[in-house]
Amino acid sequence: MQDKIVIVIQARMSSSRLPGKVMLPVWGKSLLMRMVERVQRTQYPVTIVVATSTDASDDVVENEAYAHGIPCYRGSLNNLLERHYLAARQYGAHVVLKIPSDCPLIDPAVIDATLDLFYEQPGHYDYVSNLHPATWPDGNDVEVMTMTCLERAYYEATHSWELEHTTPYIWEHPEHFRTGNLEWSTGLDLSMTHRFTIDYPEDYDFIVQVYKKLHPLKPAFSCNDILQLLEDRPKIYEINAGYAGVNWYRNHLSDLKTISADQTKVLP
């Protein structure tokens, strides 16, 4: 039996730093649909599900998903582990991918490469990501796990930060799970110097400029295309460079055993 692969994109309107970011316009479509558009380019047969909350503010997210023919699951506002697990269960997943909605520039080739590693030795891994340690520019986050793995995390995780961030229980407990990590084949590590994700107004300005320059000529532009653009036009790189390396780890260094201080930085 072929695995049913479900990609869960968690999206909500109540972002604390940039409220409503998933519905911001990017070259004629919402940021959320621009991201879905890129994820759909994976070479693997997948079901993409937008997982949002039952909060009334997220009605617009559900409507946006359905308007574009994308399945939507609605669950807990703050327990993202529960939301992720129940969405995957509802859509019959055997293998689950977590890709956060703040990665609208994600390169589908990174999704393919992570799945390639997961399936390289069938049944060998419970969880594979490209984040531990990360090497791609921030915003190319892919986590692949078996449904059994996600289910165990759902039933066993207890800390608030494990529930909020979905997968820490898995990669923080290597004694329970067989994990693997995909490093960028270039040998580069731009995870702390290049920021393709969105959490601040400067990130949005950066993404708009990337789309403005690349999308008209090459809608399926790659990570390498973005890097070339930034080399050619360093002023675009500078738009959100001050936030490069800023991530949620900074608030939980005392909790996370597998994350060190050099994998995050404080706000500028």
PDB file of C-alpha atoms in Angstrom:
ATOM      1  CA  MET A   1       0.000   0.000   0.000  1.00  0.00           C
ATOM      2  CA  GLN A   2       1.334   3.415  -0.945  1.00  0.00           C
ATOM      3  CA  ASP A   3       1.600   5.884   1.922  1.00  0.00           C
ATOM      4  CA  LYS A   4      -0.853   8.746   1.965  1.00  0.00           C
ATOM      5  CA  ILE A   5       1.281  11.836   2.482  1.00  0.00           C
ATOM      6  CA  VAL A   6      -0.497  14.790   4.063  1.00  0.00           C
ATOM      7  CA  ILE A   7       1.154  18.198   4.219  1.00  0.00           C
ATOM      8  CA  VAL A   8      -0.320  20.258   7.040  1.00  0.00           C
ATOM      9  CA  ILE A   9       0.089  24.019   6.735  1.00  0.00           C
ATOM     10  CA  GLN A  10      -0.829  25.632  10.027  1.00  0.00           C
ATOM     11  CA  ALA A  11      -2.191  29.143   9.547  1.00  0.00           C
ATOM     12  CA  ARG A  12      -4.033  31.625  11.720  1.00  0.00           C
ATOM     13  CA  MET A  13      -4.817  35.329  11.682  1.00  0.00           C
ATOM     14  CA  SER A  14      -3.776  36.059  15.281  1.00  0.00           C
ATOM     15  CA  SER A  15      -0.023  36.298  14.828  1.00  0.00           C
ATOM     16  CA  SER A  16       1.294  38.392  17.708  1.00  0.00           C
ATOM     17  CA  ARG A  17       3.994  40.184  15.702  1.00  0.00           C
ATOM     18  CA  LEU A  18       2.275  40.557  12.325  1.00  0.00           C
ATOM     19  CA  PRO A  19      -1.484  39.955  12.687  1.00  0.00           C
ATOM     20  CA  GLY A  20      -3.209  38.700   9.566  1.00  0.00           C
ATOM     21  CA  LYS A  21       0.058  37.956   7.788  1.00  0.00           C
ATOM     22  CA  VAL A  22      -1.282  34.854   6.014  1.00  0.00           C
ATOM     23  CA  MET A  23      -3.811  37.000   4.138  1.00  0.00           C
ATOM     24  CA  LEU A  24      -1.434  39.780   3.115  1.00  0.00           C
ATOM     25  CA  PRO A  25      -1.400  40.278  -0.669  1.00  0.00           C
ATOM     26  CA  VAL A  26       1.575  38.989  -2.640  1.00  0.00           C
ATOM     27  CA  TRP A  27       1.489  39.556  -6.411  1.00  0.00           C
ATOM     28  CA  GLY A  28      -2.292  39.276  -6.648  1.00  0.00           C
ATOM     29  CA  LYS A  29      -2.878  36.413  -4.208  1.00  0.00           C
ATOM     30  CA  SER A  30      -2.788  35.946  -0.457  1.00  0.00           C
ATOM     31  CA  LEU A  31       0.522  35.007   1.096  1.00  0.00           C
ATOM     32  CA  LEU A  32      -1.076  31.725   2.189  1.00  0.00           C
ATOM     33  CA  MET A  33      -2.103  30.777  -1.338  1.00  0.00           C
ATOM     34  CA  ARG A  34       1.286  31.797  -2.725  1.00  0.00           C
ATOM     35  CA  MET A  35       2.820  29.345  -0.286  1.00  0.00           C
ATOM     36  CA  VAL A  36       0.316  26.597  -1.153  1.00  0.00           C
ATOM     37  CA  GLU A  37       1.114  27.211  -4.811  1.00  0.00           C
ATOM     38  CA  ARG A  38       4.800  26.520  -4.146  1.00  0.00           C
ATOM     39  CA  VAL A  39       4.158  23.469  -1.962  1.00  0.00           C
ATOM     40  CA  GLN A  40       1.952  22.001  -4.708  1.00  0.00           C
ATOM     41  CA  ARG A  41       5.019  21.794  -6.937  1.00  0.00           C
ATOM     42  CA  THR A  42       6.467  18.878  -4.953  1.00  0.00           C
ATOM     43  CA  GLN A  43       7.105  15.815  -7.089  1.00  0.00           C
ATOM     44  CA  TYR A  44       5.411  13.570  -4.539  1.00  0.00           C
ATOM     45  CA  PRO A  45       1.666  12.806  -4.560  1.00  0.00           C
ATOM     46  CA  VAL A  46       0.385  14.701  -1.529  1.00  0.00           C
ATOM     47  CA  THR A  47      -2.763  16.019   0.088  1.00  0.00           C
ATOM     48  CA  ILE A  48      -2.362  19.599   1.310  1.00  0.00           C
ATOM     49  CA  VAL A  49      -4.471  20.645   4.292  1.00  0.00           C
ATOM     50  CA  VAL A  50      -4.673  24.115   5.824  1.00  0.00           C
ATOM     51  CA  ALA A  51      -5.071  23.710   9.589  1.00  0.00           C
ATOM     52  CA  THR A  52      -6.491  26.766  11.297  1.00  0.00           C
ATOM     53  CA  SER A  53      -8.287  27.447  14.558  1.00  0.00           C
ATOM     54  CA  THR A  54     -11.942  27.562  15.547  1.00  0.00           C
ATOM     55  CA  ASP A  55     -11.556  31.213  16.525  1.00  0.00           C
ATOM     56  CA  ALA A  56     -13.920  33.462  14.573  1.00  0.00           C
ATOM     57  CA  SER A  57     -10.964  35.495  13.295  1.00  0.00           C
ATOM     58  CA  ASP A  58      -9.901  32.442  11.292  1.00  0.00           C
ATOM     59  CA  ASP A  59     -13.118  32.166   9.303  1.00  0.00           C
ATOM     60  CA  VAL A  60     -11.284  34.100   6.597  1.00  0.00           C
ATOM     61  CA  VAL A  61      -8.537  31.444   6.502  1.00  0.00           C
ATOM     62  CA  GLU A  62     -11.095  28.658   6.052  1.00  0.00           C
ATOM     63  CA  ASN A  63     -12.887  30.634   3.338  1.00  0.00           C
ATOM     64  CA  GLU A  64      -9.598  31.304   1.541  1.00  0.00           C
ATOM     65  CA  ALA A  65      -8.673  27.621   1.573  1.00  0.00           C
ATOM     66  CA  TYR A  66     -12.033  26.447   0.288  1.00  0.00           C
ATOM     67  CA  ALA A  67     -12.136  29.175  -2.361  1.00  0.00           C
ATOM     68  CA  HIS A  68      -9.000  27.620  -3.847  1.00  0.00           C
ATOM     69  CA  GLY A  69     -10.076  23.995  -3.442  1.00  0.00           C
ATOM     70  CA  ILE A  70      -7.778  23.296  -0.481  1.00  0.00           C
ATOM     71  CA  PRO A  71      -9.081  21.143   2.405  1.00  0.00           C
ATOM     72  CA  CYS A  72      -9.251  22.906   5.756  1.00  0.00           C
ATOM     73  CA  TYR A  73      -9.285  21.603   9.314  1.00  0.00           C
ATOM     74  CA  ARG A  74     -10.223  23.786  12.293  1.00  0.00           C
ATOM     75  CA  GLY A  75      -9.041  23.016  15.814  1.00  0.00           C
ATOM     76  CA  SER A  76      -7.300  24.423  18.877  1.00  0.00           C
ATOM     77  CA  LEU A  77      -6.009  27.992  18.690  1.00  0.00           C
ATOM     78  CA  ASN A  78      -2.885  27.444  20.803  1.00  0.00           C
ATOM     79  CA  ASN A  79      -2.335  23.674  20.942  1.00  0.00           C
ATOM     80  CA  LEU A  80      -0.782  23.246  17.525  1.00  0.00           C
ATOM     81  CA  LEU A  81       0.330  19.694  18.234  1.00  0.00           C
ATOM     82  CA  GLU A  82      -3.297  18.715  18.745  1.00  0.00           C
ATOM     83  CA  ARG A  83      -4.395  20.668  15.683  1.00  0.00           C
ATOM     84  CA  HIS A  84      -1.710  19.059  13.558  1.00  0.00           C
ATOM     85  CA  TYR A  85      -2.440  15.546  14.772  1.00  0.00           C
ATOM     86  CA  LEU A  86      -6.225  15.770  14.412  1.00  0.00           C
ATOM     87  CA  ALA A  87      -5.946  17.342  10.948  1.00  0.00           C
ATOM     88  CA  ALA A  88      -3.645  14.544   9.809  1.00  0.00           C
ATOM     89  CA  ARG A  89      -5.939  11.919  11.320  1.00  0.00           C
ATOM     90  CA  GLN A  90      -9.035  13.411   9.698  1.00  0.00           C
ATOM     91  CA  TYR A  91      -7.401  13.204   6.269  1.00  0.00           C
ATOM     92  CA  GLY A  92      -6.089   9.653   6.702  1.00  0.00           C
ATOM     93  CA  ALA A  93      -2.370  10.379   6.763  1.00  0.00           C
ATOM     94  CA  HIS A  94       0.269   7.673   6.954  1.00  0.00           C
ATOM     95  CA  VAL A  95       3.078  10.210   6.627  1.00  0.00           C
ATOM     96  CA  VAL A  96       2.724  13.815   7.784  1.00  0.00           C
ATOM     97  CA  LEU A  97       4.682  16.900   6.744  1.00  0.00           C
ATOM     98  CA  LYS A  98       4.724  20.001   8.906  1.00  0.00           C
ATOM     99  CA  ILE A  99       5.402  23.172   6.952  1.00  0.00           C
ATOM    100  CA  PRO A 100       4.546  26.409   8.781  1.00  0.00           C
ATOM    101  CA  SER A 101       2.569  29.081   6.970  1.00  0.00           C
ATOM    102  CA  ASP A 102       5.360  31.603   7.506  1.00  0.00           C
ATOM    103  CA  CYS A 103       7.418  29.948   4.735  1.00  0.00           C
ATOM    104  CA  PRO A 104       5.899  31.487   1.563  1.00  0.00           C
ATOM    105  CA  LEU A 105       9.232  31.288  -0.300  1.00  0.00           C
ATOM    106  CA  ILE A 106       9.802  27.603   0.405  1.00  0.00           C
ATOM    107  CA  ASP A 107      11.546  25.732  -2.403  1.00  0.00           C
ATOM    108  CA  PRO A 108       9.561  22.603  -3.367  1.00  0.00           C
ATOM    109  CA  ALA A 109      12.861  20.895  -4.192  1.00  0.00           C
ATOM    110  CA  VAL A 110      13.650  21.026  -0.464  1.00  0.00           C
ATOM    111  CA  ILE A 111      10.395  19.194   0.253  1.00  0.00           C
ATOM    112  CA  ASP A 112      11.327  16.547  -2.305  1.00  0.00           C
ATOM    113  CA  ALA A 113      14.840  16.134  -0.931  1.00  0.00           C
ATOM    114  CA  THR A 114      13.580  15.701   2.632  1.00  0.00           C
ATOM    115  CA  LEU A 115      11.054  13.102   1.542  1.00  0.00           C
ATOM    116  CA  ASP A 116      13.763  11.375  -0.517  1.00  0.00           C
ATOM    117  CA  LEU A 117      15.823  10.907   2.651  1.00  0.00           C
ATOM    118  CA  PHE A 118      12.774   9.723   4.597  1.00  0.00           C
ATOM    119  CA  TYR A 119      12.034   7.064   1.974  1.00  0.00           C
ATOM    120  CA  GLU A 120      15.656   6.169   1.192  1.00  0.00           C
ATOM    121  CA  GLN A 121      15.455   3.307   3.677  1.00  0.00           C
ATOM    122  CA  PRO A 122      11.755   2.438   3.963  1.00  0.00           C
ATOM    123  CA  GLY A 123      10.677   2.095   7.571  1.00  0.00           C
ATOM    124  CA  HIS A 124      14.031   3.311   8.922  1.00  0.00           C
ATOM    125  CA  TYR A 125      12.954   6.749  10.173  1.00  0.00           C
ATOM    126  CA  ASP A 126      10.163   7.989  12.390  1.00  0.00           C
ATOM    127  CA  TYR A 127      11.058  11.625  11.774  1.00  0.00           C
ATOM    128  CA  VAL A 128      13.239  13.471   9.264  1.00  0.00           C
ATOM    129  CA  SER A 129      13.740  17.218   8.950  1.00  0.00           C
ATOM    130  CA  ASN A 130      16.167  19.748   7.527  1.00  0.00           C
ATOM    131  CA  LEU A 131      16.254  21.710  10.792  1.00  0.00           C
ATOM    132  CA  HIS A 132      18.455  19.834  13.281  1.00  0.00           C
ATOM    133  CA  PRO A 133      20.764  21.419  12.459  1.00  0.00           C
ATOM    134  CA  ALA A 134      19.345  23.777   9.846  1.00  0.00           C
ATOM    135  CA  THR A 135      21.451  24.767   6.823  1.00  0.00           C
ATOM    136  CA  TRP A 136      19.054  26.247   4.226  1.00  0.00           C
ATOM    137  CA  PRO A 137      17.967  29.886   4.468  1.00  0.00           C
ATOM    138  CA  ASP A 138      15.360  30.252   7.204  1.00  0.00           C
ATOM    139  CA  GLY A 139      11.935  29.702   5.667  1.00  0.00           C
ATOM    140  CA  ASN A 140      12.638  26.361   3.972  1.00  0.00           C
ATOM    141  CA  ASP A 141      11.427  24.338   6.961  1.00  0.00           C
ATOM    142  CA  VAL A 142      10.341  20.748   6.291  1.00  0.00           C
ATOM    143  CA  GLU A 143       9.539  18.138   8.923  1.00  0.00           C
ATOM    144  CA  VAL A 144       8.419  14.637   7.916  1.00  0.00           C
ATOM    145  CA  MET A 145       7.072  12.099  10.379  1.00  0.00           C
ATOM    146  CA  THR A 146       5.078   8.922  10.481  1.00  0.00           C
ATOM    147  CA  MET A 147       1.563   9.153  11.797  1.00  0.00           C
ATOM    148  CA  THR A 148       2.587   6.789  14.591  1.00  0.00           C
ATOM    149  CA  CYS A 149       5.362   9.193  15.583  1.00  0.00           C
ATOM    150  CA  LEU A 150       3.035  12.207  15.599  1.00  0.00           C
ATOM    151  CA  GLU A 151       0.441  10.270  17.554  1.00  0.00           C
ATOM    152  CA  ARG A 152       2.943   9.360  20.264  1.00  0.00           C
ATOM    153  CA  ALA A 153       3.962  13.002  20.581  1.00  0.00           C
ATOM    154  CA  TYR A 154       0.286  13.970  20.807  1.00  0.00           C
ATOM    155  CA  TYR A 155      -0.352  11.602  23.704  1.00  0.00           C
ATOM    156  CA  GLU A 156       2.927  12.111  25.575  1.00  0.00           C
ATOM    157  CA  ALA A 157       3.912  15.787  25.210  1.00  0.00           C
ATOM    158  CA  THR A 158       2.979  17.901  28.208  1.00  0.00           C
ATOM    159  CA  HIS A 159       4.970  21.156  28.204  1.00  0.00           C
ATOM    160  CA  SER A 160       3.249  24.225  26.779  1.00  0.00           C
ATOM    161  CA  TRP A 161       6.110  24.876  24.341  1.00  0.00           C
ATOM    162  CA  GLU A 162       5.860  21.273  23.062  1.00  0.00           C
ATOM    163  CA  LEU A 163       2.179  21.781  22.329  1.00  0.00           C
ATOM    164  CA  GLU A 164       2.652  25.219  20.792  1.00  0.00           C
ATOM    165  CA  HIS A 165       5.473  24.227  18.441  1.00  0.00           C
ATOM    166  CA  THR A 166       4.171  20.756  17.473  1.00  0.00           C
ATOM    167  CA  THR A 167       7.347  18.701  17.111  1.00  0.00           C
ATOM    168  CA  PRO A 168       9.875  19.489  19.905  1.00  0.00           C
ATOM    169  CA  TYR A 169       8.819  16.414  21.864  1.00  0.00           C
ATOM    170  CA  ILE A 170       9.946  14.293  18.921  1.00  0.00           C
ATOM    171  CA  TRP A 171      13.397  15.742  18.308  1.00  0.00           C
ATOM    172  CA  GLU A 172      14.030  16.288  22.005  1.00  0.00           C
ATOM    173  CA  HIS A 173      13.523  12.538  22.718  1.00  0.00           C
ATOM    174  CA  PRO A 174      15.870  10.592  20.421  1.00  0.00           C
ATOM    175  CA  GLU A 175      15.518   7.640  22.796  1.00  0.00           C
ATOM    176  CA  HIS A 176      11.923   7.241  21.570  1.00  0.00           C
ATOM    177  CA  PHE A 177      12.246   8.100  17.887  1.00  0.00           C
ATOM    178  CA  ARG A 178      14.533   7.256  14.972  1.00  0.00           C
ATOM    179  CA  THR A 179      15.368  10.669  13.563  1.00  0.00           C
ATOM    180  CA  GLY A 180      17.316  11.902  10.556  1.00  0.00           C
ATOM    181  CA  ASN A 181      18.461  15.281   9.271  1.00  0.00           C
ATOM    182  CA  LEU A 182      18.976  16.522   5.733  1.00  0.00           C
ATOM    183  CA  GLU A 183      21.815  18.982   5.203  1.00  0.00           C
ATOM    184  CA  TRP A 184      22.019  21.230   2.161  1.00  0.00           C
ATOM    185  CA  SER A 185      24.055  19.479  -0.522  1.00  0.00           C
ATOM    186  CA  THR A 186      25.927  22.718  -1.297  1.00  0.00           C
ATOM    187  CA  GLY A 187      27.783  22.455   2.012  1.00  0.00           C
ATOM    188  CA  LEU A 188      26.621  25.998   2.825  1.00  0.00           C
ATOM    189  CA  ASP A 189      24.900  27.051   6.018  1.00  0.00           C
ATOM    190  CA  LEU A 190      22.781  30.171   5.506  1.00  0.00           C
ATOM    191  CA  SER A 191      20.287  29.401   8.268  1.00  0.00           C
ATOM    192  CA  MET A 192      21.436  32.290  10.453  1.00  0.00           C
ATOM    193  CA  THR A 193      22.271  34.807   7.727  1.00  0.00           C
ATOM    194  CA  HIS A 194      19.391  34.600   5.237  1.00  0.00           C
ATOM    195  CA  ARG A 195      15.764  35.034   6.193  1.00  0.00           C
ATOM    196  CA  PHE A 196      13.002  33.943   3.789  1.00  0.00           C
ATOM    197  CA  THR A 197      10.307  33.595   6.460  1.00  0.00           C
ATOM    198  CA  ILE A 198       7.712  36.107   7.668  1.00  0.00           C
ATOM    199  CA  ASP A 199       7.144  37.382  11.173  1.00  0.00           C
ATOM    200  CA  TYR A 200       7.762  41.128  10.904  1.00  0.00           C
ATOM    201  CA  PRO A 201       6.724  43.920   8.502  1.00  0.00           C
ATOM    202  CA  GLU A 202      10.256  43.955   7.051  1.00  0.00           C
ATOM    203  CA  ASP A 203       9.882  40.278   6.153  1.00  0.00           C
ATOM    204  CA  TYR A 204       6.725  41.067   4.221  1.00  0.00           C
ATOM    205  CA  ASP A 205       8.475  43.878   2.349  1.00  0.00           C
ATOM    206  CA  PHE A 206      11.295  41.462   1.500  1.00  0.00           C
ATOM    207  CA  ILE A 207       8.908  38.796   0.181  1.00  0.00           C
ATOM    208  CA  VAL A 208       7.020  41.321  -1.939  1.00  0.00           C
ATOM    209  CA  GLN A 209      10.280  42.467  -3.529  1.00  0.00           C
ATOM    210  CA  VAL A 210      11.358  38.889  -4.246  1.00  0.00           C
ATOM    211  CA  TYR A 211       8.046  38.175  -5.964  1.00  0.00           C
ATOM    212  CA  LYS A 212       8.141  41.472  -7.847  1.00  0.00           C
ATOM    213  CA  LYS A 213      11.572  40.716  -9.300  1.00  0.00           C
ATOM    214  CA  LEU A 214      11.327  36.953  -9.893  1.00  0.00           C
ATOM    215  CA  HIS A 215       7.716  35.882 -10.347  1.00  0.00           C
ATOM    216  CA  PRO A 216       6.908  37.633 -13.661  1.00  0.00           C
ATOM    217  CA  LEU A 217       9.719  35.838 -15.496  1.00  0.00           C
ATOM    218  CA  LYS A 218       9.817  32.582 -13.527  1.00  0.00           C
ATOM    219  CA  PRO A 219       6.808  31.800 -11.313  1.00  0.00           C
ATOM    220  CA  ALA A 220       8.474  28.610 -10.033  1.00  0.00           C
ATOM    221  CA  PHE A 221      11.618  30.435  -8.894  1.00  0.00           C
ATOM    222  CA  SER A 222      13.950  28.438  -6.653  1.00  0.00           C
ATOM    223  CA  CYS A 223      15.989  29.084  -3.547  1.00  0.00           C
ATOM    224  CA  ASN A 224      19.033  29.533  -5.759  1.00  0.00           C
ATOM    225  CA  ASP A 225      17.165  32.114  -7.839  1.00  0.00           C
ATOM    226  CA  ILE A 226      16.449  34.101  -4.667  1.00  0.00           C
ATOM    227  CA  LEU A 227      20.078  33.901  -3.581  1.00  0.00           C
ATOM    228  CA  GLN A 228      21.222  35.125  -6.993  1.00  0.00           C
ATOM    229  CA  LEU A 229      18.738  38.000  -6.787  1.00  0.00           C
ATOM    230  CA  LEU A 230      20.111  39.008  -3.387  1.00  0.00           C
ATOM    231  CA  GLU A 231      23.645  38.904  -4.709  1.00  0.00           C
ATOM    232  CA  ASP A 232      22.646  41.097  -7.652  1.00  0.00           C
ATOM    233  CA  ARG A 233      20.509  43.426  -5.552  1.00  0.00           C
ATOM    234  CA  PRO A 234      21.944  43.567  -2.019  1.00  0.00           C
ATOM    235  CA  LYS A 235      19.468  46.265  -1.001  1.00  0.00           C
ATOM    236  CA  ILE A 236      16.727  43.616  -1.071  1.00  0.00           C
ATOM    237  CA  TYR A 237      18.780  41.409   1.252  1.00  0.00           C
ATOM    238  CA  GLU A 238      19.163  44.338   3.639  1.00  0.00           C
ATOM    239  CA  ILE A 239      15.386  44.829   4.020  1.00  0.00           C
ATOM    240  CA  ASN A 240      15.041  42.165   6.736  1.00  0.00           C
ATOM    241  CA  ALA A 241      18.672  41.229   7.364  1.00  0.00           C
ATOM    242  CA  GLY A 242      18.435  42.600  10.892  1.00  0.00           C
ATOM    243  CA  TYR A 243      16.106  39.747  11.808  1.00  0.00           C
ATOM    244  CA  ALA A 244      18.240  36.961  10.324  1.00  0.00           C
ATOM    245  CA  GLY A 245      18.673  34.233  12.926  1.00  0.00           C
ATOM    246  CA  VAL A 246      15.769  35.407  15.095  1.00  0.00           C
ATOM    247  CA  ASN A 247      13.473  32.461  15.847  1.00  0.00           C
ATOM    248  CA  TRP A 248      11.363  30.994  18.629  1.00  0.00           C
ATOM    249  CA  TYR A 249      14.287  29.025  20.091  1.00  0.00           C
ATOM    250  CA  ARG A 250      15.524  32.199  21.809  1.00  0.00           C
ATOM    251  CA  ASN A 251      12.668  32.006  24.304  1.00  0.00           C
ATOM    252  CA  HIS A 252      13.265  28.361  25.243  1.00  0.00           C
ATOM    253  CA  LEU A 253      17.016  27.781  25.460  1.00  0.00           C
ATOM    254  CA  SER A 254      16.628  26.638  29.054  1.00  0.00           C
ATOM    255  CA  ASP A 255      14.003  24.074  27.984  1.00  0.00           C
ATOM    256  CA  LEU A 256      15.562  22.654  24.807  1.00  0.00           C
ATOM    257  CA  LYS A 257      18.356  20.114  25.252  1.00  0.00           C
ATOM    258  CA  THR A 258      19.202  19.869  21.551  1.00  0.00           C
ATOM    259  CA  ILE A 259      19.293  23.579  20.694  1.00  0.00           C
ATOM    260  CA  SER A 260      22.289  25.769  21.496  1.00  0.00           C
ATOM    261  CA  ALA A 261      22.561  29.541  21.780  1.00  0.00           C
ATOM    262  CA  ASP A 262      24.338  29.811  18.426  1.00  0.00           C
ATOM    263  CA  GLN A 263      21.173  28.581  16.674  1.00  0.00           C
ATOM    264  CA  THR A 264      19.207  31.696  17.517  1.00  0.00           C
ATOM    265  CA  LYS A 265      19.647  35.341  18.372  1.00  0.00           C
ATOM    266  CA  VAL A 266      17.793  38.026  20.272  1.00  0.00           C
ATOM    267  CA  LEU A 267      15.685  40.658  18.595  1.00  0.00           C
ATOM    268  CA  PRO A 268      17.618  43.577  17.069  1.00  0.00           C
TER     269      PRO A 268
END
